[in-house]
Amino acid sequence: MAELLALLDPSRIRLDGRAADRTEAVRQAGELLVAAGAVTPDYVASMLEREDSVSTYMGEGVAIPHGTNSGKQAVLADALTVVRYPAGVDWGNGTAHVVIGIAAVGEGHLPVLAALADVLVDPERAARLRAATSVDDVLELLTADVED
């Protein structure tokens, strides 16, 4: 669990995001990864490139922007960022209220993605994630089903 909580460090969770469009939202998620020391700025460009080629919108108000395979060279450490957009961001194929930025060298982020998948298949839990008002709420929702 400590590894998982390191990926989801509370300093990388924002609950009051504002973005004019998905490009700005992806950039914000990437800049949090840069600020965390998890990626170089080149990774943000890789995230935008991925988004231009295929939408990272997953449904239930959640998008998971991440870089291209070639962008992995800009990843220094596995890390996640979470930005909640109360007003939502038009993602083209849906409205994202939660944007989870992903940087991964290895596979340390997979337990979080599995927990996120569990949230997304449960409309009630997905609604709780979209409406989360505290960092602890986000951490609880994304780590509830993860074993040590």
PDB file of C-alpha atoms in Angstrom:
ATOM      1  CA  MET A   1       0.000   0.000   0.000  1.00  0.00           C
ATOM      2  CA  ALA A   2       2.890   2.396   0.683  1.00  0.00           C
ATOM      3  CA  GLU A   3       4.028   2.098  -2.954  1.00  0.00           C
ATOM      4  CA  LEU A   4       0.517   2.805  -4.143  1.00  0.00           C
ATOM      5  CA  LEU A   5       0.183   5.824  -1.884  1.00  0.00           C
ATOM      6  CA  ALA A   6       3.518   7.114  -3.218  1.00  0.00           C
ATOM      7  CA  LEU A   7       2.049   6.978  -6.728  1.00  0.00           C
ATOM      8  CA  LEU A   8      -0.990   8.887  -5.479  1.00  0.00           C
ATOM      9  CA  ASP A   9       0.846  11.418  -3.329  1.00  0.00           C
ATOM     10  CA  PRO A  10      -1.701  13.900  -1.944  1.00  0.00           C
ATOM     11  CA  SER A  11       0.369  16.807  -3.302  1.00  0.00           C
ATOM     12  CA  ARG A  12      -0.555  15.646  -6.822  1.00  0.00           C
ATOM     13  CA  ILE A  13      -4.315  15.671  -6.252  1.00  0.00           C
ATOM     14  CA  ARG A  14      -6.251  18.826  -7.137  1.00  0.00           C
ATOM     15  CA  LEU A  15      -9.980  19.145  -6.550  1.00  0.00           C
ATOM     16  CA  ASP A  16     -10.684  22.544  -8.083  1.00  0.00           C
ATOM     17  CA  GLY A  17      -9.322  22.317 -11.612  1.00  0.00           C
ATOM     18  CA  ARG A  18     -10.366  24.641 -14.402  1.00  0.00           C
ATOM     19  CA  ALA A  19      -9.533  24.073 -18.044  1.00  0.00           C
ATOM     20  CA  ALA A  20     -10.923  25.573 -21.227  1.00  0.00           C
ATOM     21  CA  ASP A  21     -10.512  22.314 -23.139  1.00  0.00           C
ATOM     22  CA  ARG A  22      -8.988  18.842 -23.015  1.00  0.00           C
ATOM     23  CA  THR A  23      -5.614  20.089 -24.295  1.00  0.00           C
ATOM     24  CA  GLU A  24      -5.333  22.409 -21.315  1.00  0.00           C
ATOM     25  CA  ALA A  25      -6.484  19.637 -18.944  1.00  0.00           C
ATOM     26  CA  VAL A  26      -3.881  17.190 -20.330  1.00  0.00           C
ATOM     27  CA  ARG A  27      -1.212  19.893 -20.027  1.00  0.00           C
ATOM     28  CA  GLN A  28      -2.201  20.525 -16.383  1.00  0.00           C
ATOM     29  CA  ALA A  29      -2.008  16.810 -15.539  1.00  0.00           C
ATOM     30  CA  GLY A  30       1.402  16.634 -17.208  1.00  0.00           C
ATOM     31  CA  GLU A  31       2.708  19.738 -15.466  1.00  0.00           C
ATOM     32  CA  LEU A  32       1.843  18.163 -12.107  1.00  0.00           C
ATOM     33  CA  LEU A  33       3.939  15.142 -13.154  1.00  0.00           C
ATOM     34  CA  VAL A  34       6.812  17.475 -14.085  1.00  0.00           C
ATOM     35  CA  ALA A  35       6.503  19.325 -10.751  1.00  0.00           C
ATOM     36  CA  ALA A  36       6.642  15.967  -8.950  1.00  0.00           C
ATOM     37  CA  GLY A  37       9.941  15.159 -10.657  1.00  0.00           C
ATOM     38  CA  ALA A  38       8.385  12.089 -12.297  1.00  0.00           C
ATOM     39  CA  VAL A  39       8.856  13.225 -15.905  1.00  0.00           C
ATOM     40  CA  THR A  40      10.739  15.745 -18.001  1.00  0.00           C
ATOM     41  CA  PRO A  41       8.742  18.416 -19.853  1.00  0.00           C
ATOM     42  CA  ASP A  42       9.070  16.321 -23.045  1.00  0.00           C
ATOM     43  CA  TYR A  43       6.564  13.898 -21.532  1.00  0.00           C
ATOM     44  CA  VAL A  44       3.824  16.542 -21.568  1.00  0.00           C
ATOM     45  CA  ALA A  45       4.263  16.858 -25.339  1.00  0.00           C
ATOM     46  CA  SER A  46       4.015  13.066 -25.565  1.00  0.00           C
ATOM     47  CA  MET A  47       0.755  13.137 -23.595  1.00  0.00           C
ATOM     48  CA  LEU A  48      -0.670  15.730 -25.989  1.00  0.00           C
ATOM     49  CA  GLU A  49       0.487  13.645 -28.964  1.00  0.00           C
ATOM     50  CA  ARG A  50      -1.307  10.573 -27.557  1.00  0.00           C
ATOM     51  CA  GLU A  51      -4.484  12.577 -27.005  1.00  0.00           C
ATOM     52  CA  ASP A  52      -4.374  13.843 -30.595  1.00  0.00           C
ATOM     53  CA  SER A  53      -4.192  10.273 -31.912  1.00  0.00           C
ATOM     54  CA  VAL A  54      -6.638   8.542 -29.554  1.00  0.00           C
ATOM     55  CA  SER A  55      -8.915   9.853 -26.834  1.00  0.00           C
ATOM     56  CA  THR A  56      -8.039   8.818 -23.298  1.00  0.00           C
ATOM     57  CA  TYR A  57     -11.612   9.399 -22.121  1.00  0.00           C
ATOM     58  CA  MET A  58     -12.712   6.191 -20.349  1.00  0.00           C
ATOM     59  CA  GLY A  59     -16.356   6.988 -19.618  1.00  0.00           C
ATOM     60  CA  GLU A  60     -18.148   7.816 -16.358  1.00  0.00           C
ATOM     61  CA  GLY A  61     -16.572  11.271 -16.435  1.00  0.00           C
ATOM     62  CA  VAL A  62     -12.943  10.046 -16.250  1.00  0.00           C
ATOM     63  CA  ALA A  63     -10.002  10.536 -18.619  1.00  0.00           C
ATOM     64  CA  ILE A  64      -6.540   9.016 -18.139  1.00  0.00           C
ATOM     65  CA  PRO A  65      -4.047  10.953 -20.269  1.00  0.00           C
ATOM     66  CA  HIS A  66      -0.627   9.370 -20.643  1.00  0.00           C
ATOM     67  CA  GLY A  67       2.274   9.553 -23.040  1.00  0.00           C
ATOM     68  CA  THR A  68       3.089   7.588 -26.151  1.00  0.00           C
ATOM     69  CA  ASN A  69       5.465   4.627 -26.096  1.00  0.00           C
ATOM     70  CA  SER A  70       8.199   6.848 -27.493  1.00  0.00           C
ATOM     71  CA  GLY A  71       7.509   9.286 -24.645  1.00  0.00           C
ATOM     72  CA  LYS A  72       8.512   6.709 -22.034  1.00  0.00           C
ATOM     73  CA  GLN A  73      12.122   7.899 -22.291  1.00  0.00           C
ATOM     74  CA  ALA A  74      10.978  11.114 -20.571  1.00  0.00           C
ATOM     75  CA  VAL A  75       9.587   9.193 -17.562  1.00  0.00           C
ATOM     76  CA  LEU A  76      11.861   9.284 -14.520  1.00  0.00           C
ATOM     77  CA  ALA A  77       9.536   7.510 -12.045  1.00  0.00           C
ATOM     78  CA  ASP A  78       6.054   5.995 -11.876  1.00  0.00           C
ATOM     79  CA  ALA A  79       3.549   8.598 -10.721  1.00  0.00           C
ATOM     80  CA  LEU A  80      -0.085   9.627 -10.997  1.00  0.00           C
ATOM     81  CA  THR A  81      -1.842  12.961 -10.815  1.00  0.00           C
ATOM     82  CA  VAL A  82      -5.535  13.506 -10.210  1.00  0.00           C
ATOM     83  CA  VAL A  83      -7.345  16.690 -11.137  1.00  0.00           C
ATOM     84  CA  ARG A  84     -11.059  17.064 -10.514  1.00  0.00           C
ATOM     85  CA  TYR A  85     -12.864  19.554 -12.738  1.00  0.00           C
ATOM     86  CA  PRO A  86     -16.168  20.438 -11.028  1.00  0.00           C
ATOM     87  CA  ALA A  87     -17.478  22.162 -14.177  1.00  0.00           C
ATOM     88  CA  GLY A  88     -16.214  19.352 -16.409  1.00  0.00           C
ATOM     89  CA  VAL A  89     -14.064  19.472 -19.527  1.00  0.00           C
ATOM     90  CA  ASP A  90     -15.429  18.623 -22.976  1.00  0.00           C
ATOM     91  CA  TRP A  91     -13.334  15.647 -24.100  1.00  0.00           C
ATOM     92  CA  GLY A  92     -15.009  15.323 -27.465  1.00  0.00           C
ATOM     93  CA  ASN A  93     -16.555  11.941 -26.711  1.00  0.00           C
ATOM     94  CA  GLY A  94     -17.743  12.819 -23.213  1.00  0.00           C
ATOM     95  CA  THR A  95     -17.281  15.274 -20.364  1.00  0.00           C
ATOM     96  CA  ALA A  96     -14.385  14.581 -18.014  1.00  0.00           C
ATOM     97  CA  HIS A  97     -14.764  15.601 -14.401  1.00  0.00           C
ATOM     98  CA  VAL A  98     -11.727  13.630 -13.222  1.00  0.00           C
ATOM     99  CA  VAL A  99      -8.445  13.547 -15.141  1.00  0.00           C
ATOM    100  CA  ILE A 100      -5.803  11.077 -13.991  1.00  0.00           C
ATOM    101  CA  GLY A 101      -2.372  11.717 -15.489  1.00  0.00           C
ATOM    102  CA  ILE A 102      -0.164   8.645 -15.721  1.00  0.00           C
ATOM    103  CA  ALA A 103       3.608   8.326 -15.977  1.00  0.00           C
ATOM    104  CA  ALA A 104       4.993   4.803 -15.876  1.00  0.00           C
ATOM    105  CA  VAL A 105       8.463   3.377 -16.275  1.00  0.00           C
ATOM    106  CA  GLY A 106       7.343  -0.070 -15.240  1.00  0.00           C
ATOM    107  CA  GLU A 107       4.037  -1.510 -14.117  1.00  0.00           C
ATOM    108  CA  GLY A 108       3.674   0.028 -10.646  1.00  0.00           C
ATOM    109  CA  HIS A 109       0.638   1.992 -11.783  1.00  0.00           C
ATOM    110  CA  LEU A 110      -1.359  -1.109 -12.773  1.00  0.00           C
ATOM    111  CA  PRO A 111      -2.972  -1.671  -9.333  1.00  0.00           C
ATOM    112  CA  VAL A 112      -4.348   1.876  -9.457  1.00  0.00           C
ATOM    113  CA  LEU A 113      -5.687   1.324 -12.971  1.00  0.00           C
ATOM    114  CA  ALA A 114      -7.353  -1.885 -11.784  1.00  0.00           C
ATOM    115  CA  ALA A 115      -8.950   0.000  -8.881  1.00  0.00           C
ATOM    116  CA  LEU A 116     -10.034   2.737 -11.287  1.00  0.00           C
ATOM    117  CA  ALA A 117     -11.630   0.125 -13.552  1.00  0.00           C
ATOM    118  CA  ASP A 118     -13.595  -1.130 -10.536  1.00  0.00           C
ATOM    119  CA  VAL A 119     -14.764   2.424  -9.867  1.00  0.00           C
ATOM    120  CA  LEU A 120     -15.799   2.964 -13.481  1.00  0.00           C
ATOM    121  CA  VAL A 121     -17.949  -0.168 -13.651  1.00  0.00           C
ATOM    122  CA  ASP A 122     -19.820   0.932 -10.523  1.00  0.00           C
ATOM    123  CA  PRO A 123     -21.874   4.055 -11.379  1.00  0.00           C
ATOM    124  CA  GLU A 124     -22.313   4.924  -7.698  1.00  0.00           C
ATOM    125  CA  ARG A 125     -18.555   4.852  -7.001  1.00  0.00           C
ATOM    126  CA  ALA A 126     -17.865   6.751 -10.235  1.00  0.00           C
ATOM    127  CA  ALA A 127     -20.316   9.428  -9.110  1.00  0.00           C
ATOM    128  CA  ARG A 128     -18.516   9.604  -5.749  1.00  0.00           C
ATOM    129  CA  LEU A 129     -15.180  10.106  -7.528  1.00  0.00           C
ATOM    130  CA  ARG A 130     -16.626  12.874  -9.710  1.00  0.00           C
ATOM    131  CA  ALA A 131     -18.071  14.564  -6.607  1.00  0.00           C
ATOM    132  CA  ALA A 132     -15.087  14.016  -4.265  1.00  0.00           C
ATOM    133  CA  THR A 133     -14.511  17.039  -2.051  1.00  0.00           C
ATOM    134  CA  SER A 134     -11.379  15.905  -0.225  1.00  0.00           C
ATOM    135  CA  VAL A 135      -8.063  14.352  -1.118  1.00  0.00           C
ATOM    136  CA  ASP A 136      -8.856  11.559   1.346  1.00  0.00           C
ATOM    137  CA  ASP A 137     -12.052  10.757  -0.587  1.00  0.00           C
ATOM    138  CA  VAL A 138     -10.041  10.370  -3.802  1.00  0.00           C
ATOM    139  CA  LEU A 139      -7.402   8.215  -2.112  1.00  0.00           C
ATOM    140  CA  GLU A 140     -10.048   6.008  -0.526  1.00  0.00           C
ATOM    141  CA  LEU A 141     -11.913   5.491  -3.802  1.00  0.00           C
ATOM    142  CA  LEU A 142      -8.778   4.658  -5.784  1.00  0.00           C
ATOM    143  CA  THR A 143      -7.183   2.389  -3.184  1.00  0.00           C
ATOM    144  CA  ALA A 144     -10.218   0.712  -1.590  1.00  0.00           C
ATOM    145  CA  ASP A 145      -9.854  -2.577  -3.491  1.00  0.00           C
ATOM    146  CA  VAL A 146      -6.069  -2.708  -3.597  1.00  0.00           C
ATOM    147  CA  GLU A 147      -4.370  -5.323  -1.458  1.00  0.00           C
ATOM    148  CA  ASP A 148      -0.997  -4.759   0.257  1.00  0.00           C
TER     149      ASP A 148
END
